[in-house]
PDB file of C-alpha atoms in Angstrom:
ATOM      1  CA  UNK A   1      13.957 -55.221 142.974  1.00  0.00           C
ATOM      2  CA  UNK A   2      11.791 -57.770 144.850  1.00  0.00           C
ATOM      3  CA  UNK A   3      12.428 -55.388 148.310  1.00  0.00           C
ATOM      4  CA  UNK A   4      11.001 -52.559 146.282  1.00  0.00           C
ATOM      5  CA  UNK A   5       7.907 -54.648 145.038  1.00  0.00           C
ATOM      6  CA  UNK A   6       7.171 -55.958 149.036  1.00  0.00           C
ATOM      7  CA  UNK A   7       7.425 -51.898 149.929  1.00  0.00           C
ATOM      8  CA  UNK A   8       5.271 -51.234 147.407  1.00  0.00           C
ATOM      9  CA  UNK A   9       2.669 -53.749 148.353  1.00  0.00           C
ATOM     10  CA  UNK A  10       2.990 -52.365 151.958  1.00  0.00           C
ATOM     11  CA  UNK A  11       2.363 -49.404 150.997  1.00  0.00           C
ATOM     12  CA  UNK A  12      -0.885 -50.603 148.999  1.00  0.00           C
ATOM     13  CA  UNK A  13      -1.795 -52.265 151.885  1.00  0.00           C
ATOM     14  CA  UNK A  14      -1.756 -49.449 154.143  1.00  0.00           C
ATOM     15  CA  UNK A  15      -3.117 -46.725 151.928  1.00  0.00           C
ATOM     16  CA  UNK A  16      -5.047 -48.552 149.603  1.00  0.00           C
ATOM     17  CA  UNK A  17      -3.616 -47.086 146.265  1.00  0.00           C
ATOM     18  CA  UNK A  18      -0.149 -46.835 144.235  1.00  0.00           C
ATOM     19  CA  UNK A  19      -0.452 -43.120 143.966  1.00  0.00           C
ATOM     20  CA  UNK A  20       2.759 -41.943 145.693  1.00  0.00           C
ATOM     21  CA  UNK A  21       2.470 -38.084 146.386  1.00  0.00           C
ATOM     22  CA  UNK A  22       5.218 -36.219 144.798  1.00  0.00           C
ATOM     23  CA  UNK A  23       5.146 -33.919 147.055  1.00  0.00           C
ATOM     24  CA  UNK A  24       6.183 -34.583 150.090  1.00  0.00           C
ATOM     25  CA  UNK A  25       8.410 -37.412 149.419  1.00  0.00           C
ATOM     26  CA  UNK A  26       7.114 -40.498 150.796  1.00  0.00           C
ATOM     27  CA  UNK A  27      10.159 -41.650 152.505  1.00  0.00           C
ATOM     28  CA  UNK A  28       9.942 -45.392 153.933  1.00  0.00           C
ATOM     29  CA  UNK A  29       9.161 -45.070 157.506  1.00  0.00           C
ATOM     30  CA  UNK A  30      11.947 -46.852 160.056  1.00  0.00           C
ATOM     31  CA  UNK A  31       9.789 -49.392 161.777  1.00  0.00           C
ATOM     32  CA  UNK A  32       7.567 -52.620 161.309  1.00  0.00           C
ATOM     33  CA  UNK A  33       5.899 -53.398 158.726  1.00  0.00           C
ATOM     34  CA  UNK A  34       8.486 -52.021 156.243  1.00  0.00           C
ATOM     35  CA  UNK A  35      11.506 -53.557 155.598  1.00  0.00           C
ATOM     36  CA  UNK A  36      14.457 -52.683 157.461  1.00  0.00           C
ATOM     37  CA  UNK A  37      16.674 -52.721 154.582  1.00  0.00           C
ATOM     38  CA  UNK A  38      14.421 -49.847 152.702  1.00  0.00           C
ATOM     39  CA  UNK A  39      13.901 -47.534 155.906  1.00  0.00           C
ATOM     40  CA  UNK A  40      14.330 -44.226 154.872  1.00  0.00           C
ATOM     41  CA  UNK A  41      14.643 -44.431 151.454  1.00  0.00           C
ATOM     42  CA  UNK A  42      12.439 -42.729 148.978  1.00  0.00           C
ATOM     43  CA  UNK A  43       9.919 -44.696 147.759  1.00  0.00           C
ATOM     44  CA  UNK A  44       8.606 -41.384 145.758  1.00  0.00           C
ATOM     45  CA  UNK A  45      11.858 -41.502 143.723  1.00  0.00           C
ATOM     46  CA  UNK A  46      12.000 -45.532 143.376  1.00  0.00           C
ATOM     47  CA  UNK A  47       8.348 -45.077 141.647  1.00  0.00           C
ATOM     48  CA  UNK A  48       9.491 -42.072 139.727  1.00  0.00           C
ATOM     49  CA  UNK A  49      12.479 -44.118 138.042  1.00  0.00           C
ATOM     50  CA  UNK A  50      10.367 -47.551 137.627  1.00  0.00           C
ATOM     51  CA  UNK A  51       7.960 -45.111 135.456  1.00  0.00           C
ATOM     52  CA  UNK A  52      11.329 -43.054 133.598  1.00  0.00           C
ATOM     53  CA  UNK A  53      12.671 -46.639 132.526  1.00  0.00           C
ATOM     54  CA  UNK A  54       9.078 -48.381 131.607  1.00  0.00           C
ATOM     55  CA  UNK A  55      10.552 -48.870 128.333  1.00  0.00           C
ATOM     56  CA  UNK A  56      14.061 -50.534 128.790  1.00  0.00           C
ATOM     57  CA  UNK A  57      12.928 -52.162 132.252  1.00  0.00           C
ATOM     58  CA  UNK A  58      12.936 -56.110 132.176  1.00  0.00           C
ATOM     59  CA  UNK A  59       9.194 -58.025 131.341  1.00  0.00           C
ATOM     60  CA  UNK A  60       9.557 -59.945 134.166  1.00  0.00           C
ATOM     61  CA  UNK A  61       9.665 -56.715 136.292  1.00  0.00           C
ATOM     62  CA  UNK A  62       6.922 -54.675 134.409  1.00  0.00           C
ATOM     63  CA  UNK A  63       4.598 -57.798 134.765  1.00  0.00           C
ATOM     64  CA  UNK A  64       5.296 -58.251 138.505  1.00  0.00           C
ATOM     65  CA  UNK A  65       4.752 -54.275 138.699  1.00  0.00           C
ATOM     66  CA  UNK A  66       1.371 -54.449 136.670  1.00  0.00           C
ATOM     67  CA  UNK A  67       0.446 -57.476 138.828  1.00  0.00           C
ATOM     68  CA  UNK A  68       0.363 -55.228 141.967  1.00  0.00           C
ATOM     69  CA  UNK A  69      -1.527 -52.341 139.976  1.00  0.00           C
ATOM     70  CA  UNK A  70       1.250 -50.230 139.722  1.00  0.00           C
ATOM     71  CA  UNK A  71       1.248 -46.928 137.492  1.00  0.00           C
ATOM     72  CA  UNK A  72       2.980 -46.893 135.388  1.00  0.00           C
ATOM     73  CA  UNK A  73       1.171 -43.946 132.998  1.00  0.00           C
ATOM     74  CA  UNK A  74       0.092 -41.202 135.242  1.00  0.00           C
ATOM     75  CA  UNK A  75      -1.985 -39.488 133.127  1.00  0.00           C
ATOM     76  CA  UNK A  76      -4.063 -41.778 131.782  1.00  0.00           C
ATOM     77  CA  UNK A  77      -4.737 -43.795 134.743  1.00  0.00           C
ATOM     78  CA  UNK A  78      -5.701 -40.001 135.997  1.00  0.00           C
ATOM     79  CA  UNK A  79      -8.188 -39.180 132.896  1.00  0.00           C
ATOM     80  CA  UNK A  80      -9.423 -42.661 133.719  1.00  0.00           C
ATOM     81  CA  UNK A  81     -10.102 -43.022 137.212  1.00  0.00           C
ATOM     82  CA  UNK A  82     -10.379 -39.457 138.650  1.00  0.00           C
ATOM     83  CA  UNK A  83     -10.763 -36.777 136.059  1.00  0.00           C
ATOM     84  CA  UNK A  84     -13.290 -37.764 133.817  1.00  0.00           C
ATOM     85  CA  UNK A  85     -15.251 -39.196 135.961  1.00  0.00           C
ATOM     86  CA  UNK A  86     -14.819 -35.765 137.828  1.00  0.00           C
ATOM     87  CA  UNK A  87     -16.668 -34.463 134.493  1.00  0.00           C
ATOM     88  CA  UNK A  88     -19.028 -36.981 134.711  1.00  0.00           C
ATOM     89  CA  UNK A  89     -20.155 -35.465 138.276  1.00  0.00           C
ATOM     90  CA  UNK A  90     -19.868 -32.408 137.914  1.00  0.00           C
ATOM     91  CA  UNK A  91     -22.560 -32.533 135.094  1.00  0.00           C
ATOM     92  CA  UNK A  92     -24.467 -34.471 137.079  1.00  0.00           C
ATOM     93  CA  UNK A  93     -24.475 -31.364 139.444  1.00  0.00           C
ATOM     94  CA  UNK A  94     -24.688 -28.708 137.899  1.00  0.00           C
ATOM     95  CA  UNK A  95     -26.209 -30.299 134.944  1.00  0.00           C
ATOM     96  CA  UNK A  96     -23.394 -28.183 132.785  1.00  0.00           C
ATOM     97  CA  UNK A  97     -19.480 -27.991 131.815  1.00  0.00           C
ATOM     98  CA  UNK A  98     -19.207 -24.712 132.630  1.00  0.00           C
ATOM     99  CA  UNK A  99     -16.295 -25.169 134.714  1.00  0.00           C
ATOM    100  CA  UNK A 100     -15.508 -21.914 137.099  1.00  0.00           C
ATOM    101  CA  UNK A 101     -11.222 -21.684 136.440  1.00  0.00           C
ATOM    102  CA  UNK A 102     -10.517 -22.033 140.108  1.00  0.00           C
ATOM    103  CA  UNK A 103     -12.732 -24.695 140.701  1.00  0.00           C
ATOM    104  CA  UNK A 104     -11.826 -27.306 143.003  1.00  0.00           C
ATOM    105  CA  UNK A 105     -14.005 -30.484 144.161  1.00  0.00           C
ATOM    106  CA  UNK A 106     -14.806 -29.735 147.400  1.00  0.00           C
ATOM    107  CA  UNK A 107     -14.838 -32.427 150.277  1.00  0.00           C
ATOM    108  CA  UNK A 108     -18.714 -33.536 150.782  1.00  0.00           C
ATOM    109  CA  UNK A 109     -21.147 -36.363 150.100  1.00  0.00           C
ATOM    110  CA  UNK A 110     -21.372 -35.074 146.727  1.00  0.00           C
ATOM    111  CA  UNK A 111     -18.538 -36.147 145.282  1.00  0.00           C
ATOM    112  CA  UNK A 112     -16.824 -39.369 145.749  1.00  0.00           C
ATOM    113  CA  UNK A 113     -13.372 -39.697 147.818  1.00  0.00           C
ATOM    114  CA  UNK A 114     -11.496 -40.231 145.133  1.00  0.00           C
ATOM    115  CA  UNK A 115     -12.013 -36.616 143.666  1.00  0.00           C
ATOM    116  CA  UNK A 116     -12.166 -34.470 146.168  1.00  0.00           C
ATOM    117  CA  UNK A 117      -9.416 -32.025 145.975  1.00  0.00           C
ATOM    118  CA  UNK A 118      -9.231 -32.027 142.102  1.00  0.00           C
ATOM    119  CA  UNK A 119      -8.613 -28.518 140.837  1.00  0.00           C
ATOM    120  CA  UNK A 120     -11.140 -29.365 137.965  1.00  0.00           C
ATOM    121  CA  UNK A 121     -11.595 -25.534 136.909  1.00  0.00           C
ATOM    122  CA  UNK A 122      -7.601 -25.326 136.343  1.00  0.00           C
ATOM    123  CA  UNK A 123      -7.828 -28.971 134.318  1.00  0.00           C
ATOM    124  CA  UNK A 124     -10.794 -27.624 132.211  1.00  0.00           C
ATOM    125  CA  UNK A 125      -8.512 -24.415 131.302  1.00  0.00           C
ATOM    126  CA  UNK A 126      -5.461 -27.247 130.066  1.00  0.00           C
ATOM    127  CA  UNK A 127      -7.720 -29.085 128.293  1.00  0.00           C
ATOM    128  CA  UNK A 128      -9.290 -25.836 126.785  1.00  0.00           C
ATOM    129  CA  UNK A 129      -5.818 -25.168 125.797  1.00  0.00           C
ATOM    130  CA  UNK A 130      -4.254 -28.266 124.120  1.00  0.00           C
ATOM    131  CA  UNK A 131      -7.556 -28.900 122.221  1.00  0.00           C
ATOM    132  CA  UNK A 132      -5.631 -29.766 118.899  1.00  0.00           C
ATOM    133  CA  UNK A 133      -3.599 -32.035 120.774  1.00  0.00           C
ATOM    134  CA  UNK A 134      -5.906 -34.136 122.916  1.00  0.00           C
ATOM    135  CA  UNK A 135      -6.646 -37.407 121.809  1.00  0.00           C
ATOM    136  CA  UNK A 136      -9.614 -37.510 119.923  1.00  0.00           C
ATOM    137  CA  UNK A 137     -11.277 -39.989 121.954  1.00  0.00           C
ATOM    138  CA  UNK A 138     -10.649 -37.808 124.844  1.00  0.00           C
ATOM    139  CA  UNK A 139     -12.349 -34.618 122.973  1.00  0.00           C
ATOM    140  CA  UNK A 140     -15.414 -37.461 121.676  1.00  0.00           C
ATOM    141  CA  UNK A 141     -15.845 -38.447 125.801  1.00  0.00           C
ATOM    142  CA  UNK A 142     -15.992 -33.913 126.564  1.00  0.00           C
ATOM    143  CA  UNK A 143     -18.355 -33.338 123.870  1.00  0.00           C
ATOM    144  CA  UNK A 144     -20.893 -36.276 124.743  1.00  0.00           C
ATOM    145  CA  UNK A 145     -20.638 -34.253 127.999  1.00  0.00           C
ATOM    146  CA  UNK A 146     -21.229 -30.683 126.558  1.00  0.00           C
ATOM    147  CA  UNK A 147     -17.242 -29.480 126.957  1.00  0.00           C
ATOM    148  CA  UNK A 148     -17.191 -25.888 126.410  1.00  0.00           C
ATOM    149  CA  UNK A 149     -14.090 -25.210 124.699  1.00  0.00           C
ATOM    150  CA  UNK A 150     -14.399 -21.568 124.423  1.00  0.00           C
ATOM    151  CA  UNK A 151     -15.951 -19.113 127.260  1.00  0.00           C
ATOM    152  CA  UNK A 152     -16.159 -16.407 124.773  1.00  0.00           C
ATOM    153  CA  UNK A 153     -18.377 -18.666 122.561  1.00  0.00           C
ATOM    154  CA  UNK A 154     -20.451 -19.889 124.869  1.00  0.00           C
ATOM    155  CA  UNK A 155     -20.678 -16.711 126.963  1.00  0.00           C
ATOM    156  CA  UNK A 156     -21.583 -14.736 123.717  1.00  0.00           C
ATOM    157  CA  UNK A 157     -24.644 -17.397 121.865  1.00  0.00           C
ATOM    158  CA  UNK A 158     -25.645 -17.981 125.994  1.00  0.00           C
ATOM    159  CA  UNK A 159     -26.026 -15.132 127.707  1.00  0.00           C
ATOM    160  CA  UNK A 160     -25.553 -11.610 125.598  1.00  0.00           C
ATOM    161  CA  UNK A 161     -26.547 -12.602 121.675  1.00  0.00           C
ATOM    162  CA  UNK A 162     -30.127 -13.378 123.534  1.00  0.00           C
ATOM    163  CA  UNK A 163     -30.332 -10.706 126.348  1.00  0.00           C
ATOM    164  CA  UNK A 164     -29.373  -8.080 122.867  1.00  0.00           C
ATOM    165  CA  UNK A 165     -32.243 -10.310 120.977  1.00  0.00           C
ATOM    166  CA  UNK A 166     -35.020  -9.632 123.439  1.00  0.00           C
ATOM    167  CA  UNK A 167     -34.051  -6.265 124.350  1.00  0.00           C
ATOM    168  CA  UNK A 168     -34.300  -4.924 121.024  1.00  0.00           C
ATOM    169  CA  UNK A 169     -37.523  -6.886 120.756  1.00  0.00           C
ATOM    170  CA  UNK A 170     -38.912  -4.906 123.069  1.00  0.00           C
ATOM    171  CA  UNK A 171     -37.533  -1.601 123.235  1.00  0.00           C
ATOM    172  CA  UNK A 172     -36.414  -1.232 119.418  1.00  0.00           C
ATOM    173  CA  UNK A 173     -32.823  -0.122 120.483  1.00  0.00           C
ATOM    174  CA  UNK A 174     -29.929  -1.239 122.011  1.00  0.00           C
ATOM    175  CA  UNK A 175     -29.390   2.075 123.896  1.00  0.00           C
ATOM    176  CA  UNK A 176     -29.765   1.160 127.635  1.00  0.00           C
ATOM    177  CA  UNK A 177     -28.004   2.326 130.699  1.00  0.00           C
ATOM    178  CA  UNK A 178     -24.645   1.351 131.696  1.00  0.00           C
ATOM    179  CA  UNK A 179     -26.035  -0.137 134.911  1.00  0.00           C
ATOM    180  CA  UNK A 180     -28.481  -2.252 133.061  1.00  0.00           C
ATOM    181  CA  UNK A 181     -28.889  -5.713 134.431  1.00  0.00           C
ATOM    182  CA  UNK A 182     -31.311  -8.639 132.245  1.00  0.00           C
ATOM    183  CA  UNK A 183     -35.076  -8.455 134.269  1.00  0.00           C
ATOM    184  CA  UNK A 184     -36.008 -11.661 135.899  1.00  0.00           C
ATOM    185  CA  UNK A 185     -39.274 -11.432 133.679  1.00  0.00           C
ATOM    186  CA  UNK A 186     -40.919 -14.458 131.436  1.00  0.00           C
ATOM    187  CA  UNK A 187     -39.571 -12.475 128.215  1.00  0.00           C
ATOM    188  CA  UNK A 188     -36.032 -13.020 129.050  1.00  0.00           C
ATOM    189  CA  UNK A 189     -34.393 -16.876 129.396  1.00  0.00           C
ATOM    190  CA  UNK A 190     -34.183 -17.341 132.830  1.00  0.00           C
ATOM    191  CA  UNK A 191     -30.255 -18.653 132.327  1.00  0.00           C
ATOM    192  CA  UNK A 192     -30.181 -14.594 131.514  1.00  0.00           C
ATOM    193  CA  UNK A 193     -31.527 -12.673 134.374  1.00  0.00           C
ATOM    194  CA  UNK A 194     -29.449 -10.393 136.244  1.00  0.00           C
ATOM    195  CA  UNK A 195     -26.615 -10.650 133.675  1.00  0.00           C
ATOM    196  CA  UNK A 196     -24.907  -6.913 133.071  1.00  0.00           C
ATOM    197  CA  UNK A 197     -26.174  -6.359 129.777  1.00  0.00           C
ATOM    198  CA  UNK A 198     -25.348  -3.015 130.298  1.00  0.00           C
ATOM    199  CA  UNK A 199     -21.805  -2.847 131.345  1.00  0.00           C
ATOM    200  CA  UNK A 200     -21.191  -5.271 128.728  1.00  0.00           C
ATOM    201  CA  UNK A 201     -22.301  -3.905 125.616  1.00  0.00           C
ATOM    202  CA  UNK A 202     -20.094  -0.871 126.788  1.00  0.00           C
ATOM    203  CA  UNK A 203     -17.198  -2.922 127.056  1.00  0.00           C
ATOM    204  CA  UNK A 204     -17.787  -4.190 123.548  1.00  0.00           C
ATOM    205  CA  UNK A 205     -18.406  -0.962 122.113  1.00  0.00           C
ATOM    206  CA  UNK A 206     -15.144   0.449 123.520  1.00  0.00           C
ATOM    207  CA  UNK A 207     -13.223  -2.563 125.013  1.00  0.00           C
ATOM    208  CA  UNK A 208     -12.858  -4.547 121.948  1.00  0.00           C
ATOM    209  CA  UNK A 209     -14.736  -7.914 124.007  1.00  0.00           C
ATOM    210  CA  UNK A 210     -15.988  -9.947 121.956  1.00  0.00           C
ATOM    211  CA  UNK A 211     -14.020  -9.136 118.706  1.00  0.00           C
ATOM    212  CA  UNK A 212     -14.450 -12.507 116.753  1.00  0.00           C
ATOM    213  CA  UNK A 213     -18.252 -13.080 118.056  1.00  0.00           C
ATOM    214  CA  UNK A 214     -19.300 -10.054 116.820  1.00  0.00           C
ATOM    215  CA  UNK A 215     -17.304  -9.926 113.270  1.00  0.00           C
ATOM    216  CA  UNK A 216     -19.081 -13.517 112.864  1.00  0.00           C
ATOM    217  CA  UNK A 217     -22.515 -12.183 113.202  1.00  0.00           C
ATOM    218  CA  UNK A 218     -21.759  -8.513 112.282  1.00  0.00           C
ATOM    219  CA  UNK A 219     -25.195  -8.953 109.929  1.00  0.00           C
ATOM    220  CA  UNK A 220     -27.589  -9.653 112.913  1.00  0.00           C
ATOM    221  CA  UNK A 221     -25.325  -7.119 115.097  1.00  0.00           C
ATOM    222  CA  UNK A 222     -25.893  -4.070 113.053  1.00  0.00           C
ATOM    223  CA  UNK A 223     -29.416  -5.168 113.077  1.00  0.00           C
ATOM    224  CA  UNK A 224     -29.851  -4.637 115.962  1.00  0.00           C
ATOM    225  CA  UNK A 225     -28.120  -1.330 115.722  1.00  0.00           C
ATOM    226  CA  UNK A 226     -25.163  -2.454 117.354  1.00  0.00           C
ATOM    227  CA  UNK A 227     -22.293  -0.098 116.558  1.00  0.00           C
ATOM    228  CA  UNK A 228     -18.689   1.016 117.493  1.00  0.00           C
ATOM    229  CA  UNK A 229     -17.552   4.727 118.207  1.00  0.00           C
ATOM    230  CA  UNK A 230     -16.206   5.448 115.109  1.00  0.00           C
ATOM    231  CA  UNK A 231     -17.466   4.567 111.454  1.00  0.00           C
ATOM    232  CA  UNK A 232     -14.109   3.520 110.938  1.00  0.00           C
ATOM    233  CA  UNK A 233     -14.693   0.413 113.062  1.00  0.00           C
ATOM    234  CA  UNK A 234     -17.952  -0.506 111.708  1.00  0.00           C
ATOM    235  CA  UNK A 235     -16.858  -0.557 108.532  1.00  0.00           C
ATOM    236  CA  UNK A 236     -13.958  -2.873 109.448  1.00  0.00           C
ATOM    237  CA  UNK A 237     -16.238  -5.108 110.577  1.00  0.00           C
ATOM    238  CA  UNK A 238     -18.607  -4.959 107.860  1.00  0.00           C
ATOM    239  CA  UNK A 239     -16.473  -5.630 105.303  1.00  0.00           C
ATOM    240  CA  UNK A 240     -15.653  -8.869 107.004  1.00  0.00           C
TER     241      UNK A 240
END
């Protein structure tokens, strides 16, 4: 055990952090400063086994361990060190939580070394869909933040319920072209402009987008003379 606790604090030593990749195995180089008795074995699978057996390991061992600042819980030393303070920056950016899927933090002075190469957007979507499952404390920390837990919500009561609100203002209809894009004038929120308005409603009217917004608010939809092909529809929703 003690060899494996000196190979660890090598490794701290050299890298300056406990996180052993999974992949590729870290496999203990053959050569000074590592002890010759440990060359070439995996140090990814040592730390991998010392985390399986946390709970039947010896205290003495799990107190040296936690002396050198090993990890013992992945995850939460992840949510604590990396990803939410990930959140934290990215609002600070972008000054939103509107987290693309495929977003990844990117490598400049922006963000700090510890969280560049996060995939953020595909962390946002996990989170998005183990909601009832987080720790509440966790979901408390997102919303402080302004988590958006559903893109169709927030894509609905941001961008279309107001572009369909002004439009109608102003022209009396909701009968536009399918190529219809939000004007960049003063009547429209600028967080609107240029959004298909157009190709959208079409979509909703015969793409079924949007299902649960719209039954929600059917009242202010048909308003607005918001309707589906057939009466049959509309009266599905209406009833609602």
């Amino acid at each position: 055990f003690q060899l494996w606790v000196e190979t660890l604090e090598i490794y701290l030593e050299l890298y300056g952090h406990l996180r052993l990749p999974q992949k590729p195995i870290f496999y203990v180089p053959s050569h000074a400063p590592w002890p010759e008795a440990m060359w070439t074995k995996s140090l990814t699978a040592k730390v991998r086994d010392f985390r399986k057996r946390r709970a039947v390991l010896p205290t003495e061992q799990v107190e040296a361990l936690t002396r050198i600042g090993f990890i013992f819980h992945v995850a939460e030393s992840d949510w604590d060190e990396r990803n939410y303070p990930a959140f934290q920056q990215y609002k600070r950016i972008y000054g939103d939580l509107d987290v693309p899927a495929r977003f990844t933090v990117k490598t400049t002075r922006l963000w700090p070394a510890p969280m560049r190469g996060i995939r953020l957007g595909s962390i946002t979507s996990g989170l998005r869909r183990d909601q009832e499952g987080l720790d509440p404390s966790k979901v408390a920390q997102l919303n402080a933040l302004g988590m958006i837990w559903s893109v169709s919500e927030h894509t609905f009561m941001s961008l279309i319920l107001p572009s369909m609100q002004m439009f109608h203002a102003e022209e009396g209809t909701l009968k536009m072209k399918h190529g219809f894009t939000v004007p960049r004038t003063i009547y429209y929120p600028d967080s609107c402009w240029d959004f298909p308005l157009g190709k959208t409603l079409c979509n909703m009217r015969c793409g079924n987008t949007f299902q649960t917004q719209v039954k929600q608010r059917w009242g202010e939809m048909t308003r607005m003379g918001f309707e589906y092909p057939t009466a049959t529809a509309a009266s599905t929703f209406s009833a609602m």
